[in-house]
Amino acid sequence: MSPADLRLERRIFADSHGRDLTPEEREALERIRPPRTYPVRLAVQAYDGPIAMLPVAQLYARDVPDLSPPEGKDLLQVLWCPFDHPIMPRTLLFWRSAAAVTDILDPPPEPPAVQFDGYLPEPCVLEPEQITEYPDHLELSEELREQLKQLSVPQTAEEGMAPDTYYDCVLSNAPGWKVGGWPAWDSTDLSSQPCSECGTGMELLMTVATFEEGDDAGNSWSPHPHPGAGPYPGHRGFNATGVQIGSGYRQHLFVCPAEPEHPHIELMT
């Protein structure tokens, strides 16, 4: 789908929430997603020239204390190609000086299509909230893991969780979009991430997440105040950005702490 059609579809769903669709809205939706008869013939459209990347995040060092930009830079711009490479969008990081950005493209260029609806981010205004979180239990020593199993927390019985499970779901790393902090390893094994240029251990720069909340019963990491549901029906949980990674995962971006402009690493968890 084209970004313009996808935005129109989202707007129709949002505007018609709680009422019947108008004939004009139905006609627009049928044009955007025409009824299919099976078997479906798949057509591949070839595009000449480069495909524009989409903006994902723009972060200023003044707003995000843990950003740690390179010397002389105070702005991070994250773009991605809205197609799988091979299982998630490929990202590019641009560290810049905000004062040097003078030629602003309005509107910015867009690709002719996106592969999946969840690869077109919905524009959002950020309200950064600094929190303290702790690493996944897989990143702890054996001694600390054993201590976690003996952890005495009254809520564990109420939630029906083992102490170490309660630690991972409620106390360790926050879900949602974030800068810095700790990665989640709940859907993949722990893996070291050395820099391809200098071998330094990579650190988590940013997480692009499908949902802002975790699945734990206590919702310990819900944004406060809770801003409500997503921008349009069809997304479970709180998802203001409209982004979906895989079937509901996170995309972690790791950078080299010795030189943030070395090639970064992407990992889905």
PDB file of C-alpha atoms in Angstrom:
ATOM      1  CA  MET A   1       0.000   0.000   0.000  1.00  0.00           C
ATOM      2  CA  SER A   2       1.051   3.579  -0.534  1.00  0.00           C
ATOM      3  CA  PRO A   3       1.679   5.688   2.593  1.00  0.00           C
ATOM      4  CA  ALA A   4      -1.120   8.058   1.500  1.00  0.00           C
ATOM      5  CA  ASP A   5      -3.690   5.239   1.219  1.00  0.00           C
ATOM      6  CA  LEU A   6      -2.627   3.727   4.519  1.00  0.00           C
ATOM      7  CA  ARG A   7      -2.985   7.087   6.296  1.00  0.00           C
ATOM      8  CA  LEU A   8      -6.432   7.560   4.724  1.00  0.00           C
ATOM      9  CA  GLU A   9      -7.506   4.089   5.911  1.00  0.00           C
ATOM     10  CA  ARG A  10      -6.332   4.840   9.441  1.00  0.00           C
ATOM     11  CA  ARG A  11      -8.135   8.179   9.436  1.00  0.00           C
ATOM     12  CA  ILE A  12     -11.393   6.574   8.278  1.00  0.00           C
ATOM     13  CA  PHE A  13     -11.208   3.915  10.994  1.00  0.00           C
ATOM     14  CA  ALA A  14     -10.465   6.533  13.654  1.00  0.00           C
ATOM     15  CA  ASP A  15     -13.200   8.941  12.505  1.00  0.00           C
ATOM     16  CA  SER A  16     -15.859   6.212  12.186  1.00  0.00           C
ATOM     17  CA  HIS A  17     -15.179   4.573  15.556  1.00  0.00           C
ATOM     18  CA  GLY A  18     -18.555   3.990  17.235  1.00  0.00           C
ATOM     19  CA  ARG A  19     -20.661   4.628  14.122  1.00  0.00           C
ATOM     20  CA  ASP A  20     -21.419   3.075  10.739  1.00  0.00           C
ATOM     21  CA  LEU A  21     -19.236   3.843   7.761  1.00  0.00           C
ATOM     22  CA  THR A  22     -20.578   6.370   5.275  1.00  0.00           C
ATOM     23  CA  PRO A  23     -20.963   5.310   1.618  1.00  0.00           C
ATOM     24  CA  GLU A  24     -17.970   7.495   0.733  1.00  0.00           C
ATOM     25  CA  GLU A  25     -15.846   5.823   3.429  1.00  0.00           C
ATOM     26  CA  ARG A  26     -16.845   2.340   2.257  1.00  0.00           C
ATOM     27  CA  GLU A  27     -15.986   3.263  -1.315  1.00  0.00           C
ATOM     28  CA  ALA A  28     -12.565   4.576  -0.246  1.00  0.00           C
ATOM     29  CA  LEU A  29     -11.824   1.428   1.790  1.00  0.00           C
ATOM     30  CA  GLU A  30     -12.831  -0.854  -1.074  1.00  0.00           C
ATOM     31  CA  ARG A  31     -10.555   1.095  -3.410  1.00  0.00           C
ATOM     32  CA  ILE A  32      -7.658   0.824  -0.941  1.00  0.00           C
ATOM     33  CA  ARG A  33      -8.208  -2.897  -0.267  1.00  0.00           C
ATOM     34  CA  PRO A  34     -10.383  -4.292  -3.086  1.00  0.00           C
ATOM     35  CA  PRO A  35     -12.199  -7.590  -2.383  1.00  0.00           C
ATOM     36  CA  ARG A  36     -10.108 -10.545  -3.497  1.00  0.00           C
ATOM     37  CA  THR A  37     -11.088 -13.757  -5.191  1.00  0.00           C
ATOM     38  CA  TYR A  38      -8.875 -16.787  -4.691  1.00  0.00           C
ATOM     39  CA  PRO A  39      -6.440 -17.892  -5.939  1.00  0.00           C
ATOM     40  CA  VAL A  40      -4.724 -14.526  -5.671  1.00  0.00           C
ATOM     41  CA  ARG A  41      -2.377 -13.416  -8.412  1.00  0.00           C
ATOM     42  CA  LEU A  42       0.611 -11.590  -6.942  1.00  0.00           C
ATOM     43  CA  ALA A  43       2.055  -8.755  -8.976  1.00  0.00           C
ATOM     44  CA  VAL A  44       5.458  -7.295  -8.263  1.00  0.00           C
ATOM     45  CA  GLN A  45       5.899  -3.639  -9.176  1.00  0.00           C
ATOM     46  CA  ALA A  46       9.413  -2.548 -10.071  1.00  0.00           C
ATOM     47  CA  TYR A  47      10.459   1.003  -9.194  1.00  0.00           C
ATOM     48  CA  ASP A  48      13.182   2.936 -10.941  1.00  0.00           C
ATOM     49  CA  GLY A  49      15.653   4.825  -8.795  1.00  0.00           C
ATOM     50  CA  PRO A  50      16.184   4.881  -5.041  1.00  0.00           C
ATOM     51  CA  ILE A  51      13.386   4.258  -2.525  1.00  0.00           C
ATOM     52  CA  ALA A  52      13.017   7.032   0.074  1.00  0.00           C
ATOM     53  CA  MET A  53      13.338   5.933   3.695  1.00  0.00           C
ATOM     54  CA  LEU A  54      10.758   6.848   6.338  1.00  0.00           C
ATOM     55  CA  PRO A  55      11.467   8.835   9.539  1.00  0.00           C
ATOM     56  CA  VAL A  56      11.167   6.718  12.688  1.00  0.00           C
ATOM     57  CA  ALA A  57      12.488   8.992  15.455  1.00  0.00           C
ATOM     58  CA  GLN A  58      14.108  12.397  15.948  1.00  0.00           C
ATOM     59  CA  LEU A  59      15.756  12.830  19.340  1.00  0.00           C
ATOM     60  CA  TYR A  60      17.516  15.870  20.807  1.00  0.00           C
ATOM     61  CA  ALA A  61      20.213  15.453  23.438  1.00  0.00           C
ATOM     62  CA  ARG A  62      18.584  18.215  25.511  1.00  0.00           C
ATOM     63  CA  ASP A  63      15.445  16.058  25.873  1.00  0.00           C
ATOM     64  CA  VAL A  64      17.094  12.643  26.312  1.00  0.00           C
ATOM     65  CA  PRO A  65      19.930  12.678  28.891  1.00  0.00           C
ATOM     66  CA  ASP A  66      21.049   9.109  28.055  1.00  0.00           C
ATOM     67  CA  LEU A  67      21.452   9.708  24.321  1.00  0.00           C
ATOM     68  CA  SER A  68      25.284  10.150  24.450  1.00  0.00           C
ATOM     69  CA  PRO A  69      25.838  11.598  20.944  1.00  0.00           C
ATOM     70  CA  PRO A  70      29.280  11.904  19.307  1.00  0.00           C
ATOM     71  CA  GLU A  71      31.324  15.043  20.015  1.00  0.00           C
ATOM     72  CA  GLY A  72      29.742  18.140  18.455  1.00  0.00           C
ATOM     73  CA  LYS A  73      26.403  16.425  17.702  1.00  0.00           C
ATOM     74  CA  ASP A  74      23.126  16.977  19.565  1.00  0.00           C
ATOM     75  CA  LEU A  75      20.536  15.380  17.295  1.00  0.00           C
ATOM     76  CA  LEU A  76      19.811  11.772  16.323  1.00  0.00           C
ATOM     77  CA  GLN A  77      17.605  10.975  13.342  1.00  0.00           C
ATOM     78  CA  VAL A  78      16.531   7.360  12.786  1.00  0.00           C
ATOM     79  CA  LEU A  79      15.199   6.331   9.359  1.00  0.00           C
ATOM     80  CA  TRP A  80      14.160   2.959   8.003  1.00  0.00           C
ATOM     81  CA  CYS A  81      13.282   1.235   4.765  1.00  0.00           C
ATOM     82  CA  PRO A  82       9.670  -0.015   5.151  1.00  0.00           C
ATOM     83  CA  PHE A  83      10.478  -3.460   3.745  1.00  0.00           C
ATOM     84  CA  ASP A  84      11.897  -6.588   5.367  1.00  0.00           C
ATOM     85  CA  HIS A  85      15.722  -6.894   5.316  1.00  0.00           C
ATOM     86  CA  PRO A  86      15.227  -9.857   5.766  1.00  0.00           C
ATOM     87  CA  ILE A  87      12.820  -9.983   8.768  1.00  0.00           C
ATOM     88  CA  MET A  88      12.470  -6.327   9.816  1.00  0.00           C
ATOM     89  CA  PRO A  89      13.082  -2.840   8.395  1.00  0.00           C
ATOM     90  CA  ARG A  90      16.692  -1.796   7.840  1.00  0.00           C
ATOM     91  CA  THR A  91      17.554   1.322   9.832  1.00  0.00           C
ATOM     92  CA  LEU A  92      20.009   4.179   9.295  1.00  0.00           C
ATOM     93  CA  LEU A  93      21.264   6.450  12.093  1.00  0.00           C
ATOM     94  CA  PHE A  94      22.198  10.076  11.425  1.00  0.00           C
ATOM     95  CA  TRP A  95      24.020  11.988  14.189  1.00  0.00           C
ATOM     96  CA  ARG A  96      23.810  15.702  13.432  1.00  0.00           C
ATOM     97  CA  SER A  97      24.178  19.180  14.849  1.00  0.00           C
ATOM     98  CA  ALA A  98      20.695  20.723  14.987  1.00  0.00           C
ATOM     99  CA  ALA A  99      22.115  24.194  14.328  1.00  0.00           C
ATOM    100  CA  ALA A 100      23.603  22.965  11.035  1.00  0.00           C
ATOM    101  CA  VAL A 101      20.263  21.690   9.719  1.00  0.00           C
ATOM    102  CA  THR A 102      19.056  24.548   7.533  1.00  0.00           C
ATOM    103  CA  ASP A 103      17.686  22.993   4.322  1.00  0.00           C
ATOM    104  CA  ILE A 104      14.465  21.320   5.491  1.00  0.00           C
ATOM    105  CA  LEU A 105      12.437  19.336   2.942  1.00  0.00           C
ATOM    106  CA  ASP A 106       8.729  20.023   3.408  1.00  0.00           C
ATOM    107  CA  PRO A 107       7.134  17.615   2.859  1.00  0.00           C
ATOM    108  CA  PRO A 108       9.920  15.018   3.022  1.00  0.00           C
ATOM    109  CA  PRO A 109      10.134  12.426   0.224  1.00  0.00           C
ATOM    110  CA  GLU A 110       8.278   9.150   0.743  1.00  0.00           C
ATOM    111  CA  PRO A 111       8.539   5.656  -0.743  1.00  0.00           C
ATOM    112  CA  PRO A 112       5.859   4.639  -3.261  1.00  0.00           C
ATOM    113  CA  ALA A 113       4.759   1.754  -0.999  1.00  0.00           C
ATOM    114  CA  VAL A 114       5.310   0.036   2.353  1.00  0.00           C
ATOM    115  CA  GLN A 115       5.469  -3.726   2.731  1.00  0.00           C
ATOM    116  CA  PHE A 116       3.344  -3.936   5.903  1.00  0.00           C
ATOM    117  CA  ASP A 117       0.936  -1.528   7.607  1.00  0.00           C
ATOM    118  CA  GLY A 118       3.086  -1.561  10.748  1.00  0.00           C
ATOM    119  CA  TYR A 119       6.101  -0.218   8.859  1.00  0.00           C
ATOM    120  CA  LEU A 120       4.505   3.240   8.484  1.00  0.00           C
ATOM    121  CA  PRO A 121       4.995   5.070  11.818  1.00  0.00           C
ATOM    122  CA  GLU A 122       2.195   7.342  13.005  1.00  0.00           C
ATOM    123  CA  PRO A 123       3.530  10.838  13.888  1.00  0.00           C
ATOM    124  CA  CYS A 124       3.796  11.305  17.665  1.00  0.00           C
ATOM    125  CA  VAL A 125       5.092  13.943  20.057  1.00  0.00           C
ATOM    126  CA  LEU A 126       7.459  12.496  22.641  1.00  0.00           C
ATOM    127  CA  GLU A 127       7.195  13.060  26.387  1.00  0.00           C
ATOM    128  CA  PRO A 128      10.437  11.484  27.700  1.00  0.00           C
ATOM    129  CA  GLU A 129      10.243   9.937  31.159  1.00  0.00           C
ATOM    130  CA  GLN A 130      13.477   8.849  32.849  1.00  0.00           C
ATOM    131  CA  ILE A 131      13.149   5.589  34.773  1.00  0.00           C
ATOM    132  CA  THR A 132      15.371   2.984  36.447  1.00  0.00           C
ATOM    133  CA  GLU A 133      15.271  -0.549  35.087  1.00  0.00           C
ATOM    134  CA  TYR A 134      17.357  -3.675  35.603  1.00  0.00           C
ATOM    135  CA  PRO A 135      18.852  -6.268  33.214  1.00  0.00           C
ATOM    136  CA  ASP A 136      17.136  -9.443  32.089  1.00  0.00           C
ATOM    137  CA  HIS A 137      17.887 -12.391  34.396  1.00  0.00           C
ATOM    138  CA  LEU A 138      19.983 -13.944  31.590  1.00  0.00           C
ATOM    139  CA  GLU A 139      22.503 -11.093  31.999  1.00  0.00           C
ATOM    140  CA  LEU A 140      22.920 -11.738  35.743  1.00  0.00           C
ATOM    141  CA  SER A 141      25.496 -13.977  37.422  1.00  0.00           C
ATOM    142  CA  GLU A 142      24.499 -17.466  38.588  1.00  0.00           C
ATOM    143  CA  GLU A 143      24.700 -16.226  42.191  1.00  0.00           C
ATOM    144  CA  LEU A 144      22.212 -13.413  41.548  1.00  0.00           C
ATOM    145  CA  ARG A 145      19.898 -15.767  39.648  1.00  0.00           C
ATOM    146  CA  GLU A 146      19.794 -18.086  42.652  1.00  0.00           C
ATOM    147  CA  GLN A 147      19.021 -15.137  44.913  1.00  0.00           C
ATOM    148  CA  LEU A 148      16.150 -14.161  42.618  1.00  0.00           C
ATOM    149  CA  LYS A 149      14.603 -17.620  43.010  1.00  0.00           C
ATOM    150  CA  GLN A 150      14.495 -17.020  46.765  1.00  0.00           C
ATOM    151  CA  LEU A 151      13.152 -13.497  46.406  1.00  0.00           C
ATOM    152  CA  SER A 152      10.324 -12.842  48.848  1.00  0.00           C
ATOM    153  CA  VAL A 153       7.793 -10.565  47.183  1.00  0.00           C
ATOM    154  CA  PRO A 154       4.165 -10.757  48.375  1.00  0.00           C
ATOM    155  CA  GLN A 155       2.869  -9.877  44.894  1.00  0.00           C
ATOM    156  CA  THR A 156       4.342 -13.055  43.372  1.00  0.00           C
ATOM    157  CA  ALA A 157       1.657 -15.198  44.989  1.00  0.00           C
ATOM    158  CA  GLU A 158      -1.066 -12.736  43.992  1.00  0.00           C
ATOM    159  CA  GLU A 159       0.089 -12.734  40.365  1.00  0.00           C
ATOM    160  CA  GLY A 160       0.676 -16.501  40.313  1.00  0.00           C
ATOM    161  CA  MET A 161       4.317 -16.109  39.234  1.00  0.00           C
ATOM    162  CA  ALA A 162       7.575 -17.661  40.371  1.00  0.00           C
ATOM    163  CA  PRO A 163       9.927 -15.074  41.947  1.00  0.00           C
ATOM    164  CA  ASP A 164      12.365 -15.090  39.028  1.00  0.00           C
ATOM    165  CA  THR A 165       9.497 -14.805  36.521  1.00  0.00           C
ATOM    166  CA  TYR A 166       8.105 -11.889  38.519  1.00  0.00           C
ATOM    167  CA  TYR A 167      11.508 -10.199  38.323  1.00  0.00           C
ATOM    168  CA  ASP A 168      11.601 -10.468  34.509  1.00  0.00           C
ATOM    169  CA  CYS A 169       7.984  -9.395  33.944  1.00  0.00           C
ATOM    170  CA  VAL A 170       7.646  -6.642  36.538  1.00  0.00           C
ATOM    171  CA  LEU A 171      11.042  -5.482  37.781  1.00  0.00           C
ATOM    172  CA  SER A 172      13.718  -5.934  35.116  1.00  0.00           C
ATOM    173  CA  ASN A 173      13.515  -4.116  31.756  1.00  0.00           C
ATOM    174  CA  ALA A 174      10.750  -1.797  30.634  1.00  0.00           C
ATOM    175  CA  PRO A 175       8.770  -2.558  27.466  1.00  0.00           C
ATOM    176  CA  GLY A 176       7.946   0.046  24.865  1.00  0.00           C
ATOM    177  CA  TRP A 177      10.034   2.578  22.951  1.00  0.00           C
ATOM    178  CA  LYS A 178      13.074   3.715  24.904  1.00  0.00           C
ATOM    179  CA  VAL A 179      16.602   5.108  24.660  1.00  0.00           C
ATOM    180  CA  GLY A 180      19.315   3.244  26.537  1.00  0.00           C
ATOM    181  CA  GLY A 181      18.466   0.800  29.278  1.00  0.00           C
ATOM    182  CA  TRP A 182      18.589  -2.974  28.881  1.00  0.00           C
ATOM    183  CA  PRO A 183      17.436  -5.218  26.021  1.00  0.00           C
ATOM    184  CA  ALA A 184      14.785  -7.891  26.529  1.00  0.00           C
ATOM    185  CA  TRP A 185      15.708 -11.518  25.843  1.00  0.00           C
ATOM    186  CA  ASP A 186      12.262 -13.074  26.271  1.00  0.00           C
ATOM    187  CA  SER A 187      12.002 -14.359  22.690  1.00  0.00           C
ATOM    188  CA  THR A 188      15.641 -15.127  21.852  1.00  0.00           C
ATOM    189  CA  ASP A 189      18.815 -16.310  23.561  1.00  0.00           C
ATOM    190  CA  LEU A 190      21.261 -13.840  25.085  1.00  0.00           C
ATOM    191  CA  SER A 191      23.957 -12.964  22.551  1.00  0.00           C
ATOM    192  CA  SER A 192      27.018 -10.737  22.714  1.00  0.00           C
ATOM    193  CA  GLN A 193      27.142  -7.848  20.245  1.00  0.00           C
ATOM    194  CA  PRO A 194      30.753  -6.820  19.402  1.00  0.00           C
ATOM    195  CA  CYS A 195      31.416  -3.802  17.198  1.00  0.00           C
ATOM    196  CA  SER A 196      32.354  -4.880  13.664  1.00  0.00           C
ATOM    197  CA  GLU A 197      34.953  -2.068  13.445  1.00  0.00           C
ATOM    198  CA  CYS A 198      36.798  -2.203  16.784  1.00  0.00           C
ATOM    199  CA  GLY A 199      35.425  -5.202  18.698  1.00  0.00           C
ATOM    200  CA  THR A 200      34.065  -3.146  21.607  1.00  0.00           C
ATOM    201  CA  GLY A 201      30.949  -4.591  23.222  1.00  0.00           C
ATOM    202  CA  MET A 202      27.915  -2.819  21.785  1.00  0.00           C
ATOM    203  CA  GLU A 203      25.373  -1.067  24.019  1.00  0.00           C
ATOM    204  CA  LEU A 204      21.659  -0.586  23.536  1.00  0.00           C
ATOM    205  CA  LEU A 205      20.954   2.773  21.904  1.00  0.00           C
ATOM    206  CA  MET A 206      17.242   2.553  21.265  1.00  0.00           C
ATOM    207  CA  THR A 207      14.309   0.150  21.212  1.00  0.00           C
ATOM    208  CA  VAL A 208      11.495   0.364  18.655  1.00  0.00           C
ATOM    209  CA  ALA A 209       8.590  -1.584  20.154  1.00  0.00           C
ATOM    210  CA  THR A 210       5.198  -2.768  19.009  1.00  0.00           C
ATOM    211  CA  PHE A 211       3.565  -2.100  22.386  1.00  0.00           C
ATOM    212  CA  GLU A 212       4.178   0.365  25.202  1.00  0.00           C
ATOM    213  CA  GLU A 213       2.981  -2.074  27.875  1.00  0.00           C
ATOM    214  CA  GLY A 214       4.169  -5.481  29.012  1.00  0.00           C
ATOM    215  CA  ASP A 215       2.044  -8.611  29.284  1.00  0.00           C
ATOM    216  CA  ASP A 216       2.383  -8.870  33.064  1.00  0.00           C
ATOM    217  CA  ALA A 217      -0.865  -8.749  35.009  1.00  0.00           C
ATOM    218  CA  GLY A 218       0.207  -5.764  37.074  1.00  0.00           C
ATOM    219  CA  ASN A 219       1.022  -3.528  34.070  1.00  0.00           C
ATOM    220  CA  SER A 220       3.951  -2.212  36.097  1.00  0.00           C
ATOM    221  CA  TRP A 221       5.425  -0.415  33.090  1.00  0.00           C
ATOM    222  CA  SER A 222       2.280   1.327  31.807  1.00  0.00           C
ATOM    223  CA  PRO A 223       2.967   4.891  30.638  1.00  0.00           C
ATOM    224  CA  HIS A 224       1.814   7.414  33.220  1.00  0.00           C
ATOM    225  CA  PRO A 225      -0.656   8.933  32.789  1.00  0.00           C
ATOM    226  CA  HIS A 226      -2.027   6.157  30.563  1.00  0.00           C
ATOM    227  CA  PRO A 227      -2.790   7.817  27.208  1.00  0.00           C
ATOM    228  CA  GLY A 228      -5.361   5.242  26.094  1.00  0.00           C
ATOM    229  CA  ALA A 229      -5.587   2.919  23.108  1.00  0.00           C
ATOM    230  CA  GLY A 230      -3.849   3.072  19.763  1.00  0.00           C
ATOM    231  CA  PRO A 231      -4.596   5.503  16.940  1.00  0.00           C
ATOM    232  CA  TYR A 232      -7.070   3.208  15.211  1.00  0.00           C
ATOM    233  CA  PRO A 233      -8.912  -0.106  15.878  1.00  0.00           C
ATOM    234  CA  GLY A 234      -7.057  -3.331  15.178  1.00  0.00           C
ATOM    235  CA  HIS A 235      -4.062  -2.979  17.515  1.00  0.00           C
ATOM    236  CA  ARG A 236      -4.254  -4.658  20.900  1.00  0.00           C
ATOM    237  CA  GLY A 237      -2.676  -2.835  23.811  1.00  0.00           C
ATOM    238  CA  PHE A 238      -1.377   0.705  23.719  1.00  0.00           C
ATOM    239  CA  ASN A 239       0.246   1.446  20.374  1.00  0.00           C
ATOM    240  CA  ALA A 240       0.249   5.167  19.560  1.00  0.00           C
ATOM    241  CA  THR A 241       2.917   4.808  16.853  1.00  0.00           C
ATOM    242  CA  GLY A 242       1.084   2.227  14.722  1.00  0.00           C
ATOM    243  CA  VAL A 243       4.387   0.318  14.389  1.00  0.00           C
ATOM    244  CA  GLN A 244       4.453  -3.478  14.468  1.00  0.00           C
ATOM    245  CA  ILE A 245       7.721  -5.429  14.565  1.00  0.00           C
ATOM    246  CA  GLY A 246       7.180  -9.028  13.453  1.00  0.00           C
ATOM    247  CA  SER A 247       4.119 -10.445  15.194  1.00  0.00           C
ATOM    248  CA  GLY A 248       4.506  -8.052  18.138  1.00  0.00           C
ATOM    249  CA  TYR A 249       8.206  -7.913  19.000  1.00  0.00           C
ATOM    250  CA  ARG A 250      10.864  -5.228  19.564  1.00  0.00           C
ATOM    251  CA  GLN A 251      13.661  -3.990  17.318  1.00  0.00           C
ATOM    252  CA  HIS A 252      16.780  -3.204  19.362  1.00  0.00           C
ATOM    253  CA  LEU A 253      19.451  -0.907  17.916  1.00  0.00           C
ATOM    254  CA  PHE A 254      22.931  -1.385  19.402  1.00  0.00           C
ATOM    255  CA  VAL A 255      25.811   1.089  18.946  1.00  0.00           C
ATOM    256  CA  CYS A 256      29.492   1.146  19.787  1.00  0.00           C
ATOM    257  CA  PRO A 257      30.124   3.155  23.003  1.00  0.00           C
ATOM    258  CA  ALA A 258      33.682   3.915  21.872  1.00  0.00           C
ATOM    259  CA  GLU A 259      32.493   5.462  18.580  1.00  0.00           C
ATOM    260  CA  PRO A 260      28.699   5.845  18.097  1.00  0.00           C
ATOM    261  CA  GLU A 261      29.162   6.408  14.364  1.00  0.00           C
ATOM    262  CA  HIS A 262      30.580   2.907  13.826  1.00  0.00           C
ATOM    263  CA  PRO A 263      28.064   0.574  12.079  1.00  0.00           C
ATOM    264  CA  HIS A 264      25.192  -0.276  14.406  1.00  0.00           C
ATOM    265  CA  ILE A 265      23.494  -3.654  14.917  1.00  0.00           C
ATOM    266  CA  GLU A 266      19.768  -4.473  14.699  1.00  0.00           C
ATOM    267  CA  LEU A 267      18.205  -7.333  16.638  1.00  0.00           C
ATOM    268  CA  MET A 268      14.580  -8.465  16.950  1.00  0.00           C
ATOM    269  CA  THR A 269      13.556  -9.854  20.343  1.00  0.00           C
TER     270      THR A 269
END
